[in-house]
Amino acid sequence: MGNIINSDLKDRIIISLAQSSFTYKLIRKVGSYYFRKSDSSFLFWLNFYTRQLEIAYQQKKPVVWASIFTPSELLYALDLIPLYPEMISASVASLNLADYFIETAESNFYSPDLCSFYRVASGMSLKNCLPRPDMVISTSLLCDGSVKFFQNVSRYYGCDYYLIDPPYERNQGSRKYLVNELKKLVQWVSKRTNEQFSSIKLRKALELANQSTLLIKKINQIREKVPAPLSGWNALAYQLYMYFASLGSRDGLNFYELLAREVKNNAIQDKGVVERECIRILWLHQLRPYYPNIIWQIMLDYKAVIAFEEINQVFWLEYDLTQPFSGLADKILANPGAGSLSRRISSIENLIKKYKIDGVIHFNQRGCRQSCGGASMIKDYLKAKGIPMFILDGDGIDKRNYSEGQTRTRLEAFFEILSQNR
Amino acid sequence: MVVAGIDIGAITTKVVLMNEQKIESYVVIKSRVGINQNARECFEQVLQNSGYQRKEVTSIVATGYGRINVPFAHKCITEITCHAKGAYWLNPAVRTIIDIGGQDSKVISISESGQVIDFMMNDKCAAGTGRFLEVMAQALEVALEDLGDLSLQSKKKVHISSMCTVFAESEVISLIADGYRKEDIIRGLHEAITNRIYSMVVRLPITDVIALTGGVAKNRGIILSFKKKIKKKLYLPPEPQIVGAIGAALLAHDLAK
Ligand code: SF4
């Protein structure tokens, strides 16, 4: 009985905290004070993220749940408030709260083999801990799990779902098809918001995205410098959030201006992330473990740094404002992770050269077929070229799939190989 | 120069004492809780056996899963690097090492100069490890040390389909109930482990001389099963359990030079 009361109380506390826009205001205020000594880009992100949740709860604008590969530029142009459940799951895990939602999802028949980013988000929906979506938009790009997840979300909340399903090849025919799909999406949204689509707003969003992209390119270029002026460990966390969620907004541009300044300052002062940097790592896959773990500490012990991450590349062209849909379609099609594996491999090879990489780590997220499926082939390819690669099996969110001892032995052994190679 | 290598495994703790790269003494004891205490006792024992004083030991390297809990070690190095070092020192023709430990099994590929090129380890599961065999020995009510010899008396092949330790245990119990001979079941278990590890072996280049190390490498049934499966020359160290500790001692020597 005691347990029932306790878990009931816990439920009620968590739900009422999560549902109040005041909570996010409080997190922002407390967070800004607590992290006052952190980088301004981090504080900016904290502000942006909590404000987005706050506004979504206030429902001043229609809320859209979107998958990370849905171009945010388009969502801002349509005047929607985008929420990215995968990214929210990551922040929940970093607060060490994921278990509660994973248990909820699994006790509601979600398979433990479903990628934990979706299990947490499903658990949060089931507990009513996320702002309700007015509509759901996702793309099948890369992530096959996302289609079913978002379809399920739309059913659960009783709202409509639009799927952007890009073709496999990047060619003229695919582009034409996708342009049409995106135009249909715009009409689909207008019908649901009763708002006329504004091509001026779209141009504005793409212009902002172009300016942010230019800054990302600049940051990425500065990151070629040794010692690494930016921590790839952070780049896989809050910076990644901004990469997916802020392009096309004024906030996005402001964020990248701050980040570019920070990176530039570090580079000018020759300030590396790791003292006496010895090993430069390229990190593959768009995520890393977000709960407390020892990976970063081990890297520090071996003076290793994530010099770059596959996910933060700029692979798309500057938007031609006279043909906005074509540019957006091409951004989706140009993703190096889409289509044949050879595309991903050649982009990885390019990054290895550019960032003077000593070794590659591929994080194999449990339940993620799109990236893990090709990992061994990438490893074989790189091995033939003499580049060591290590496949780190793990889970970004579900710490039940994390073993400190095993992670330590594998990672340290890999760093020992890299150290002996130097 | 007197050096020591300490290998704290999940099931056993091993200490090797070397002087000028010659083994002076070694000790293997069962690992107990309290890694630090365990390592100390084992170390004291090896000192006693060899007649050296603690202060004569210039460098100590710890390895194995408990390596970070040995405060008197000068450095911690993974069992991957240590096994490679040890096996290559014992036989410089070795290019692949299959180490079946108590908690995990690994396959290590080494270069002509003895450096680690790549490695594979089992996932977080007891399948294909010493622990798996320990549980099966209990289910079969035979001593762990007898498994090898018993399996050599097998006359008929029994296929074990589960690799999960829990499922395999119940499979073994049902096979006994169905009247299968223990010898045949044990052979089936050895083949199941071999197949499991073989899937890691083929992920790395299959070389001519393969060393089999770890406690399980003392099991003659496993050795036979590997010989049949791999069809390559197997190198069996005189004491397969201490290869990691030898490697650690050699690295301790390099460190102190
Ligand atoms: S980790 Fe893989 S399966 Fe999970 S959300 Fe990302 S792409 Fe999808």
Short mmCIF file of N, CA and C and ligand atoms in Angstrom, two decimals, chain A residues 86 115 117-118 143 285-287 365 367-368 370, ligand 1:
data_model
loop_
_atom_site.label_atom_id
_atom_site.label_comp_id
_atom_site.label_asym_id
_atom_site.label_seq_id
_atom_site.Cartn_x
_atom_site.Cartn_y
_atom_site.Cartn_z
N GLU A 86 13.09 13.29 -29.55
CA GLU A 86 14.37 12.58 -29.37
C GLU A 86 15.32 13.42 -28.51
N CYS A 115 14.43 1.80 -29.91
CA CYS A 115 15.45 2.78 -29.54
C CYS A 115 14.98 3.58 -28.31
N PHE A 117 15.52 6.43 -27.22
CA PHE A 117 15.10 7.83 -27.41
C PHE A 117 13.58 7.88 -27.57
N TYR A 118 13.03 6.86 -28.21
CA TYR A 118 11.58 6.81 -28.40
C TYR A 118 10.86 6.19 -27.21
N CYS A 143 16.22 7.34 -39.96
CA CYS A 143 15.70 6.58 -38.83
C CYS A 143 14.39 5.88 -39.16
N HIS A 285 27.89 8.65 -35.53
CA HIS A 285 26.50 8.56 -35.06
C HIS A 285 26.16 9.88 -34.39
N GLN A 286 24.84 10.18 -34.35
CA GLN A 286 24.46 11.52 -33.90
C GLN A 286 24.29 11.65 -32.40
N LEU A 287 24.78 10.69 -31.64
CA LEU A 287 24.51 10.78 -30.21
C LEU A 287 25.63 10.14 -29.41
N GLN A 365 24.21 2.65 -31.03
CA GLN A 365 23.04 2.79 -30.16
C GLN A 365 22.17 1.55 -30.29
N GLY A 367 19.26 -0.72 -30.74
CA GLY A 367 17.94 -0.53 -31.36
C GLY A 367 17.97 0.41 -32.55
N CYS A 368 19.15 0.96 -32.87
CA CYS A 368 19.23 1.89 -34.00
C CYS A 368 19.79 1.15 -35.21
N GLN A 370 19.67 2.02 -38.44
CA GLN A 370 20.24 2.79 -39.55
C GLN A 370 21.75 2.97 -39.43
S1 SF4 C 1 19.41 6.55 -32.48
FE1 SF4 C 1 18.84 5.67 -34.44
S2 SF4 C 1 16.85 4.71 -34.03
FE2 SF4 C 1 17.25 6.10 -32.33
S3 SF4 C 1 16.28 8.01 -32.93
FE3 SF4 C 1 18.38 8.16 -33.62
S4 SF4 C 1 18.37 7.42 -35.73
FE4 SF4 C 1 16.47 6.76 -34.78
#
